[in-house]
mmCIF file of C-alpha atoms in Angstrom:
data_model
loop_
_atom_site.group_PDB
_atom_site.id
_atom_site.type_symbol
_atom_site.label_atom_id
_atom_site.label_comp_id
_atom_site.label_asym_id
_atom_site.label_seq_id
_atom_site.Cartn_x
_atom_site.Cartn_y
_atom_site.Cartn_z
ATOM 1 C CA UNK A 1 62.463 -57.858 -12.581
ATOM 2 C CA UNK A 2 65.035 -60.059 -14.127
ATOM 3 C CA UNK A 3 62.431 -62.231 -15.842
ATOM 4 C CA UNK A 4 60.619 -59.194 -17.177
ATOM 5 C CA UNK A 5 63.939 -57.682 -18.338
ATOM 6 C CA UNK A 6 64.889 -60.903 -20.056
ATOM 7 C CA UNK A 7 61.470 -61.055 -21.799
ATOM 8 C CA UNK A 8 61.922 -57.468 -22.998
ATOM 9 C CA UNK A 9 65.451 -58.045 -24.286
ATOM 10 C CA UNK A 10 64.270 -61.164 -26.168
ATOM 11 C CA UNK A 11 61.936 -58.974 -28.212
ATOM 12 C CA UNK A 12 64.754 -56.567 -29.240
ATOM 13 C CA UNK A 13 66.502 -58.814 -31.813
ATOM 14 C CA UNK A 14 63.399 -59.493 -34.003
ATOM 15 C CA UNK A 15 62.200 -55.877 -33.718
ATOM 16 C CA UNK A 16 65.694 -54.603 -34.570
ATOM 17 C CA UNK A 17 66.077 -57.046 -37.455
ATOM 18 C CA UNK A 18 62.717 -55.937 -38.830
ATOM 19 C CA UNK A 19 63.812 -52.251 -38.773
ATOM 20 C CA UNK A 20 67.257 -53.084 -40.295
ATOM 21 C CA UNK A 21 65.477 -54.882 -43.130
ATOM 22 C CA UNK A 22 63.242 -51.860 -43.828
ATOM 23 C CA UNK A 23 65.910 -49.272 -44.567
ATOM 24 C CA UNK A 24 67.539 -48.495 -41.279
ATOM 25 C CA UNK A 25 71.329 -48.588 -40.949
ATOM 26 C CA UNK A 26 72.572 -50.060 -37.626
ATOM 27 C CA UNK A 27 73.870 -46.749 -36.220
ATOM 28 C CA UNK A 28 70.791 -44.853 -37.298
ATOM 29 C CA UNK A 29 68.649 -47.417 -35.616
ATOM 30 C CA UNK A 30 70.683 -47.217 -32.406
ATOM 31 C CA UNK A 31 70.263 -43.441 -32.393
ATOM 32 C CA UNK A 32 66.463 -43.702 -32.785
ATOM 33 C CA UNK A 33 66.302 -46.361 -30.029
ATOM 34 C CA UNK A 34 68.419 -44.217 -27.661
ATOM 35 C CA UNK A 35 66.362 -41.043 -28.459
ATOM 36 C CA UNK A 36 63.187 -42.935 -27.618
ATOM 37 C CA UNK A 37 64.607 -44.372 -24.412
ATOM 38 C CA UNK A 38 65.982 -41.004 -23.374
ATOM 39 C CA UNK A 39 62.654 -39.294 -23.909
ATOM 40 C CA UNK A 40 60.714 -41.860 -21.924
ATOM 41 C CA UNK A 41 63.127 -42.027 -19.010
ATOM 42 C CA UNK A 42 63.533 -38.218 -19.073
ATOM 43 C CA UNK A 43 59.792 -37.767 -18.605
ATOM 44 C CA UNK A 44 59.804 -40.113 -15.663
ATOM 45 C CA UNK A 45 62.722 -38.268 -14.098
ATOM 46 C CA UNK A 46 61.025 -34.923 -14.729
ATOM 47 C CA UNK A 47 57.873 -36.069 -13.003
ATOM 48 C CA UNK A 48 59.704 -37.506 -10.016
ATOM 49 C CA UNK A 49 62.431 -34.944 -9.696
ATOM 50 C CA UNK A 50 66.159 -35.534 -10.082
ATOM 51 C CA UNK A 51 67.806 -37.831 -7.551
ATOM 52 C CA UNK A 52 71.486 -38.671 -6.725
ATOM 53 C CA UNK A 53 73.538 -40.288 -9.464
ATOM 54 C CA UNK A 54 77.061 -41.801 -9.476
ATOM 55 C CA UNK A 55 79.887 -39.555 -10.845
ATOM 56 C CA UNK A 56 79.318 -38.815 -14.490
ATOM 57 C CA UNK A 57 82.652 -40.373 -15.575
ATOM 58 C CA UNK A 58 81.442 -43.721 -14.086
ATOM 59 C CA UNK A 59 78.063 -43.389 -15.774
ATOM 60 C CA UNK A 60 79.790 -42.537 -19.031
ATOM 61 C CA UNK A 61 81.905 -45.688 -18.786
ATOM 62 C CA UNK A 62 78.751 -47.769 -18.323
ATOM 63 C CA UNK A 63 77.043 -45.988 -21.287
ATOM 64 C CA UNK A 64 80.038 -46.907 -23.477
ATOM 65 C CA UNK A 65 79.649 -50.541 -22.481
ATOM 66 C CA UNK A 66 75.857 -50.612 -22.677
ATOM 67 C CA UNK A 67 73.980 -49.592 -24.711
ATOM 68 C CA UNK A 68 76.645 -48.292 -27.114
ATOM 69 C CA UNK A 69 78.967 -51.345 -26.831
ATOM 70 C CA UNK A 70 76.475 -54.048 -26.274
ATOM 71 C CA UNK A 71 73.473 -52.897 -28.391
ATOM 72 C CA UNK A 72 75.564 -51.086 -30.998
ATOM 73 C CA UNK A 73 77.812 -54.054 -31.759
ATOM 74 C CA UNK A 74 74.776 -56.388 -31.678
ATOM 75 C CA UNK A 75 73.027 -54.256 -34.278
ATOM 76 C CA UNK A 76 76.093 -54.177 -36.496
ATOM 77 C CA UNK A 77 76.337 -57.984 -36.225
ATOM 78 C CA UNK A 78 72.615 -58.453 -36.729
ATOM 79 C CA UNK A 79 72.880 -56.735 -40.103
ATOM 80 C CA UNK A 80 74.743 -59.889 -41.282
ATOM 81 C CA UNK A 81 72.734 -62.462 -39.312
ATOM 82 C CA UNK A 82 69.182 -63.612 -38.757
ATOM 83 C CA UNK A 83 67.519 -62.627 -35.501
ATOM 84 C CA UNK A 84 67.366 -66.259 -34.448
ATOM 85 C CA UNK A 85 71.101 -66.787 -35.133
ATOM 86 C CA UNK A 86 72.019 -63.536 -33.378
ATOM 87 C CA UNK A 87 69.943 -64.388 -30.348
ATOM 88 C CA UNK A 88 71.472 -67.825 -29.972
ATOM 89 C CA UNK A 89 74.975 -66.316 -29.992
ATOM 90 C CA UNK A 90 74.001 -64.573 -26.773
ATOM 91 C CA UNK A 91 74.105 -67.920 -24.999
ATOM 92 C CA UNK A 92 77.705 -67.288 -23.875
ATOM 93 C CA UNK A 93 76.775 -63.993 -22.170
ATOM 94 C CA UNK A 94 75.626 -65.673 -18.932
ATOM 95 C CA UNK A 95 78.773 -67.771 -18.609
ATOM 96 C CA UNK A 96 81.106 -64.876 -19.141
ATOM 97 C CA UNK A 97 79.114 -62.636 -16.762
ATOM 98 C CA UNK A 98 79.221 -65.348 -14.065
ATOM 99 C CA UNK A 99 83.003 -65.719 -14.501
ATOM 100 C CA UNK A 100 83.513 -62.030 -14.037
ATOM 101 C CA UNK A 101 81.196 -62.015 -11.064
ATOM 102 C CA UNK A 102 83.334 -64.619 -9.347
ATOM 103 C CA UNK A 103 86.667 -63.088 -10.282
ATOM 104 C CA UNK A 104 85.825 -59.359 -9.756
ATOM 105 C CA UNK A 105 82.982 -59.348 -7.242
ATOM 106 C CA UNK A 106 84.028 -62.579 -5.372
ATOM 107 C CA UNK A 107 80.540 -64.081 -5.666
ATOM 108 C CA UNK A 108 79.935 -67.789 -5.074
ATOM 109 C CA UNK A 109 78.073 -69.943 -7.617
ATOM 110 C CA UNK A 110 76.753 -73.344 -6.563
ATOM 111 C CA UNK A 111 77.580 -76.395 -8.796
ATOM 112 C CA UNK A 112 73.996 -76.411 -10.034
ATOM 113 C CA UNK A 113 74.441 -72.853 -11.268
ATOM 114 C CA UNK A 114 77.585 -73.676 -13.128
ATOM 115 C CA UNK A 115 75.910 -76.710 -14.649
ATOM 116 C CA UNK A 116 73.030 -74.608 -15.906
ATOM 117 C CA UNK A 117 75.343 -72.023 -17.381
ATOM 118 C CA UNK A 118 77.457 -74.597 -19.110
ATOM 119 C CA UNK A 119 74.491 -76.437 -20.504
ATOM 120 C CA UNK A 120 74.167 -73.979 -23.434
ATOM 121 C CA UNK A 121 77.840 -74.022 -24.342
ATOM 122 C CA UNK A 122 77.839 -77.231 -26.518
ATOM 123 C CA UNK A 123 75.024 -75.903 -28.629
ATOM 124 C CA UNK A 124 76.853 -72.545 -28.946
ATOM 125 C CA UNK A 125 80.083 -74.083 -30.201
ATOM 126 C CA UNK A 126 78.217 -76.315 -32.679
ATOM 127 C CA UNK A 127 76.494 -73.209 -33.938
ATOM 128 C CA UNK A 128 79.699 -71.194 -34.273
ATOM 129 C CA UNK A 129 81.485 -74.138 -35.920
ATOM 130 C CA UNK A 130 79.233 -74.033 -39.024
ATOM 131 C CA UNK A 131 79.504 -70.556 -40.544
ATOM 132 C CA UNK A 132 78.289 -70.399 -44.120
ATOM 133 C CA UNK A 133 80.080 -67.262 -45.221
ATOM 134 C CA UNK A 134 82.575 -64.548 -44.224
ATOM 135 C CA UNK A 135 79.772 -62.120 -43.496
ATOM 136 C CA UNK A 136 78.178 -64.555 -41.034
ATOM 137 C CA UNK A 137 81.546 -65.007 -39.235
ATOM 138 C CA UNK A 138 82.028 -61.247 -39.063
ATOM 139 C CA UNK A 139 78.517 -60.813 -37.753
ATOM 140 C CA UNK A 140 79.094 -63.448 -35.102
ATOM 141 C CA UNK A 141 82.298 -61.797 -33.911
ATOM 142 C CA UNK A 142 80.539 -58.394 -33.624
ATOM 143 C CA UNK A 143 77.728 -59.921 -31.559
ATOM 144 C CA UNK A 144 80.238 -61.705 -29.296
ATOM 145 C CA UNK A 145 82.099 -58.467 -28.818
ATOM 146 C CA UNK A 146 78.828 -56.930 -27.701
ATOM 147 C CA UNK A 147 78.397 -59.828 -25.259
ATOM 148 C CA UNK A 148 81.791 -59.074 -23.702
ATOM 149 C CA UNK A 149 80.679 -55.470 -23.231
ATOM 150 C CA UNK A 150 77.465 -56.663 -21.563
ATOM 151 C CA UNK A 151 79.338 -58.896 -19.136
ATOM 152 C CA UNK A 152 81.705 -56.106 -18.124
ATOM 153 C CA UNK A 153 78.690 -53.724 -17.739
ATOM 154 C CA UNK A 154 76.983 -56.146 -15.334
ATOM 155 C CA UNK A 155 80.013 -56.255 -13.049
ATOM 156 C CA UNK A 156 80.440 -52.453 -13.040
ATOM 157 C CA UNK A 157 76.718 -51.709 -12.656
ATOM 158 C CA UNK A 158 76.260 -54.069 -9.727
ATOM 159 C CA UNK A 159 78.715 -52.009 -7.685
ATOM 160 C CA UNK A 160 77.054 -48.730 -8.613
ATOM 161 C CA UNK A 161 73.445 -49.849 -8.041
ATOM 162 C CA UNK A 162 74.259 -51.072 -4.513
ATOM 163 C CA UNK A 163 75.290 -47.606 -3.457
ATOM 164 C CA UNK A 164 73.044 -44.715 -2.498
ATOM 165 C CA UNK A 165 71.944 -43.792 -6.048
ATOM 166 C CA UNK A 166 68.545 -43.549 -7.716
ATOM 167 C CA UNK A 167 68.239 -46.267 -10.360
ATOM 168 C CA UNK A 168 65.812 -44.336 -12.614
ATOM 169 C CA UNK A 169 67.834 -41.116 -12.667
ATOM 170 C CA UNK A 170 71.136 -43.074 -13.151
ATOM 171 C CA UNK A 171 69.699 -45.079 -16.048
ATOM 172 C CA UNK A 172 68.230 -41.958 -17.636
ATOM 173 C CA UNK A 173 71.615 -40.160 -17.491
ATOM 174 C CA UNK A 174 73.360 -43.336 -18.823
ATOM 175 C CA UNK A 175 71.075 -43.535 -21.880
ATOM 176 C CA UNK A 176 71.246 -39.817 -22.499
ATOM 177 C CA UNK A 177 75.058 -39.949 -22.535
ATOM 178 C CA UNK A 178 74.913 -42.861 -25.003
ATOM 179 C CA UNK A 179 72.587 -40.782 -27.240
ATOM 180 C CA UNK A 180 74.916 -37.762 -27.069
ATOM 181 C CA UNK A 181 77.766 -40.023 -28.423
ATOM 182 C CA UNK A 182 75.890 -42.062 -30.995
ATOM 183 C CA UNK A 183 73.680 -39.401 -32.587
ATOM 184 C CA UNK A 184 76.626 -37.250 -33.979
ATOM 185 C CA UNK A 185 78.220 -40.453 -35.305
ATOM 186 C CA UNK A 186 75.035 -41.448 -37.049
ATOM 187 C CA UNK A 187 74.661 -37.982 -38.584
ATOM 188 C CA UNK A 188 78.265 -37.961 -39.750
ATOM 189 C CA UNK A 189 77.926 -41.341 -41.333
ATOM 190 C CA UNK A 190 74.680 -40.307 -43.028
ATOM 191 C CA UNK A 191 76.420 -37.246 -44.475
ATOM 192 C CA UNK A 192 79.116 -39.501 -45.954
ATOM 193 C CA UNK A 193 76.623 -41.930 -47.393
ATOM 194 C CA UNK A 194 73.549 -39.837 -48.374
ATOM 195 C CA UNK A 195 72.233 -42.382 -50.904
ATOM 196 C CA UNK A 196 70.784 -44.749 -48.331
ATOM 197 C CA UNK A 197 67.228 -45.988 -48.578
ATOM 198 C CA UNK A 198 64.677 -43.954 -46.657
ATOM 199 C CA UNK A 199 62.946 -46.142 -44.007
ATOM 200 C CA UNK A 200 59.229 -46.624 -44.482
ATOM 201 C CA UNK A 201 56.833 -45.193 -41.860
ATOM 202 C CA UNK A 202 56.131 -48.672 -40.516
ATOM 203 C CA UNK A 203 59.879 -49.051 -39.919
ATOM 204 C CA UNK A 204 59.945 -45.933 -37.881
ATOM 205 C CA UNK A 205 57.175 -47.318 -35.691
ATOM 206 C CA UNK A 206 59.172 -50.514 -35.154
ATOM 207 C CA UNK A 207 62.308 -48.522 -34.436
ATOM 208 C CA UNK A 208 60.602 -46.378 -31.843
ATOM 209 C CA UNK A 209 58.996 -49.416 -30.267
ATOM 210 C CA UNK A 210 62.393 -51.110 -30.043
ATOM 211 C CA UNK A 211 63.536 -47.986 -28.168
ATOM 212 C CA UNK A 212 60.944 -48.786 -25.536
ATOM 213 C CA UNK A 213 62.349 -52.323 -25.420
ATOM 214 C CA UNK A 214 65.739 -50.742 -24.718
ATOM 215 C CA UNK A 215 64.523 -48.462 -21.914
ATOM 216 C CA UNK A 216 62.362 -50.856 -19.943
ATOM 217 C CA UNK A 217 64.691 -53.909 -19.762
ATOM 218 C CA UNK A 218 67.745 -51.674 -18.976
ATOM 219 C CA UNK A 219 65.865 -50.025 -16.121
ATOM 220 C CA UNK A 220 64.616 -53.356 -14.783
ATOM 221 C CA UNK A 221 68.071 -54.916 -15.014
ATOM 222 C CA UNK A 222 69.768 -52.021 -13.211
ATOM 223 C CA UNK A 223 67.126 -52.191 -10.467
ATOM 224 C CA UNK A 224 67.552 -55.996 -10.113
ATOM 225 C CA UNK A 225 71.291 -55.713 -9.630
ATOM 226 C CA UNK A 226 70.727 -53.775 -6.485
ATOM 227 C CA UNK A 227 69.005 -56.784 -4.969
ATOM 228 C CA UNK A 228 70.476 -59.950 -6.464
ATOM 229 C CA UNK A 229 73.911 -61.316 -7.339
ATOM 230 C CA UNK A 230 75.379 -60.885 -10.811
ATOM 231 C CA UNK A 231 75.684 -64.629 -10.994
ATOM 232 C CA UNK A 232 71.894 -65.075 -10.511
ATOM 233 C CA UNK A 233 71.193 -62.520 -13.162
ATOM 234 C CA UNK A 234 73.458 -64.415 -15.550
ATOM 235 C CA UNK A 235 71.497 -67.611 -15.056
ATOM 236 C CA UNK A 236 68.110 -65.856 -15.679
ATOM 237 C CA UNK A 237 69.489 -64.001 -18.685
ATOM 238 C CA UNK A 238 70.306 -67.316 -20.323
ATOM 239 C CA UNK A 239 66.601 -67.305 -21.328
ATOM 240 C CA UNK A 240 67.149 -64.393 -23.703
ATOM 241 C CA UNK A 241 68.682 -66.344 -26.630
ATOM 242 C CA UNK A 242 65.931 -69.048 -26.409
ATOM 243 C CA UNK A 243 63.108 -66.510 -26.326
ATOM 244 C CA UNK A 244 64.826 -64.362 -29.000
ATOM 245 C CA UNK A 245 65.337 -67.248 -31.400
ATOM 246 C CA UNK A 246 61.746 -68.399 -30.942
ATOM 247 C CA UNK A 247 60.410 -64.951 -31.643
ATOM 248 C CA UNK A 248 62.616 -64.663 -34.719
ATOM 249 C CA UNK A 249 60.913 -67.774 -36.036
ATOM 250 C CA UNK A 250 57.426 -66.805 -35.002
ATOM 251 C CA UNK A 251 57.430 -63.135 -35.959
ATOM 252 C CA UNK A 252 59.885 -63.003 -38.888
ATOM 253 C CA UNK A 253 59.393 -66.479 -40.339
ATOM 254 C CA UNK A 254 63.069 -67.417 -39.923
ATOM 255 C CA UNK A 255 64.245 -70.967 -39.694
ATOM 256 C CA UNK A 256 66.521 -72.741 -37.236
ATOM 257 C CA UNK A 257 68.345 -76.016 -37.899
ATOM 258 C CA UNK A 258 68.658 -78.996 -35.620
ATOM 259 C CA UNK A 259 71.930 -77.844 -34.076
ATOM 260 C CA UNK A 260 70.333 -74.503 -33.104
ATOM 261 C CA UNK A 261 67.314 -76.271 -31.592
ATOM 262 C CA UNK A 262 69.558 -78.536 -29.617
ATOM 263 C CA UNK A 263 71.456 -75.505 -28.245
ATOM 264 C CA UNK A 264 68.225 -73.832 -27.238
ATOM 265 C CA UNK A 265 66.949 -76.991 -25.484
ATOM 266 C CA UNK A 266 70.206 -77.367 -23.545
ATOM 267 C CA UNK A 267 70.086 -73.765 -22.438
ATOM 268 C CA UNK A 268 66.500 -73.902 -21.376
ATOM 269 C CA UNK A 269 67.014 -77.140 -19.489
ATOM 270 C CA UNK A 270 69.998 -75.635 -17.598
ATOM 271 C CA UNK A 271 68.093 -72.566 -16.642
ATOM 272 C CA UNK A 272 65.140 -74.512 -15.422
ATOM 273 C CA UNK A 273 67.405 -76.785 -13.360
ATOM 274 C CA UNK A 274 68.930 -73.801 -11.620
ATOM 275 C CA UNK A 275 65.698 -71.844 -11.087
ATOM 276 C CA UNK A 276 63.695 -74.795 -9.821
ATOM 277 C CA UNK A 277 66.539 -75.693 -7.481
ATOM 278 C CA UNK A 278 66.779 -72.306 -5.805
ATOM 279 C CA UNK A 279 68.500 -71.197 -3.703
ATOM 280 C CA UNK A 280 71.409 -71.983 -5.999
ATOM 281 C CA UNK A 281 73.356 -68.725 -6.248
ATOM 282 C CA UNK A 282 74.879 -66.903 -3.435
ATOM 283 C CA UNK A 283 77.427 -64.228 -2.612
ATOM 284 C CA UNK A 284 80.152 -63.947 -0.013
ATOM 285 C CA UNK A 285 78.111 -61.256 1.808
ATOM 286 C CA UNK A 286 74.578 -60.020 1.772
ATOM 287 C CA UNK A 287 73.801 -57.210 -0.615
ATOM 288 C CA UNK A 288 73.070 -53.736 0.796
ATOM 289 C CA UNK A 289 70.358 -52.660 -1.530
ATOM 290 C CA UNK A 290 68.907 -49.156 -1.054
ATOM 291 C CA UNK A 291 65.244 -48.317 -1.198
#
C-alpha cells in the first residue's frame, strides 16, 4: 500500500503543475481536487454503508494538516517552481516524519533506516542553496511548510488508524471537511479577482484526474499506517521526490541540473539500502491494527 501510495503521490506534482499552467489558480485547483476525491470516496462509503469514525474535531485537525496544509501549500509553492524542483524539495519529508515518530510515538529506527533517510539530505541542501530568484525561494518555503504539515499528519493519523475506526469512512469525512473549508475560500478569492483566465477543457480533465490522485494515495496511506510504523512509511515515501522529478522531466519536458540528479541518486540509494535490508524499522511494541 505504501509503494502504491508513493507512486500515486509522485504523479500529483506534474499533473498539478500542468493544471496550474493552464489557467487554474492554486486554491481553485485544490477545490476541484477535493471535490473529485470527496465524490469518489463518498460513493464508496454509500455503497458500503457508514462505519465508525474518530471524533469530528480530530478528523478536522487532520484535514487541516492534509490535504489543506500539505497539498494546499504545495500547490501555492508549485505555482513558483517546476514540478521537478517542487518534488525534490519533498526529500526532507521522510526525515522530519521519522524524527516525529521517534519523539512522539516512541518508535525505534535502525541505523540503516537513519542512513537511508539522511542520504537525500546533502542533495536537498545543495538544491536549496542555489535559488535563482525571490519567487523560487518563496515557493520553496511554501512547499517545505507543506512538508511540515505532512509530517505532523503522519504522527496524528497513525494513532487514529490503529483504533477501531473504518479507514475508508474516516478518509472520506476528512476529505469532505477539507472541501467544506477550501471551497468557500476559493469562491471568495475568485469574487475578488474575477479577471482570471478560464481554464481550458483539457485543464479540467487534468484537474479532475489529479483529484483521483489525491483520493487514492491518501486512502492507501491511511490504511498502511494501521499496519506499519510511521518510520517505515517515511523511508518508503522518500521515493516520491525521485519519481515526481522524473515524471516532471518525462511528462512536462522540464530539466534538472547535476545537483538535482545527485540528490535524487542519493535518495534512491538510501531507500534501496533500507528496503533491501529489511527488517530495518521497528517499534517499541507491536501495532494493533484492526480488520
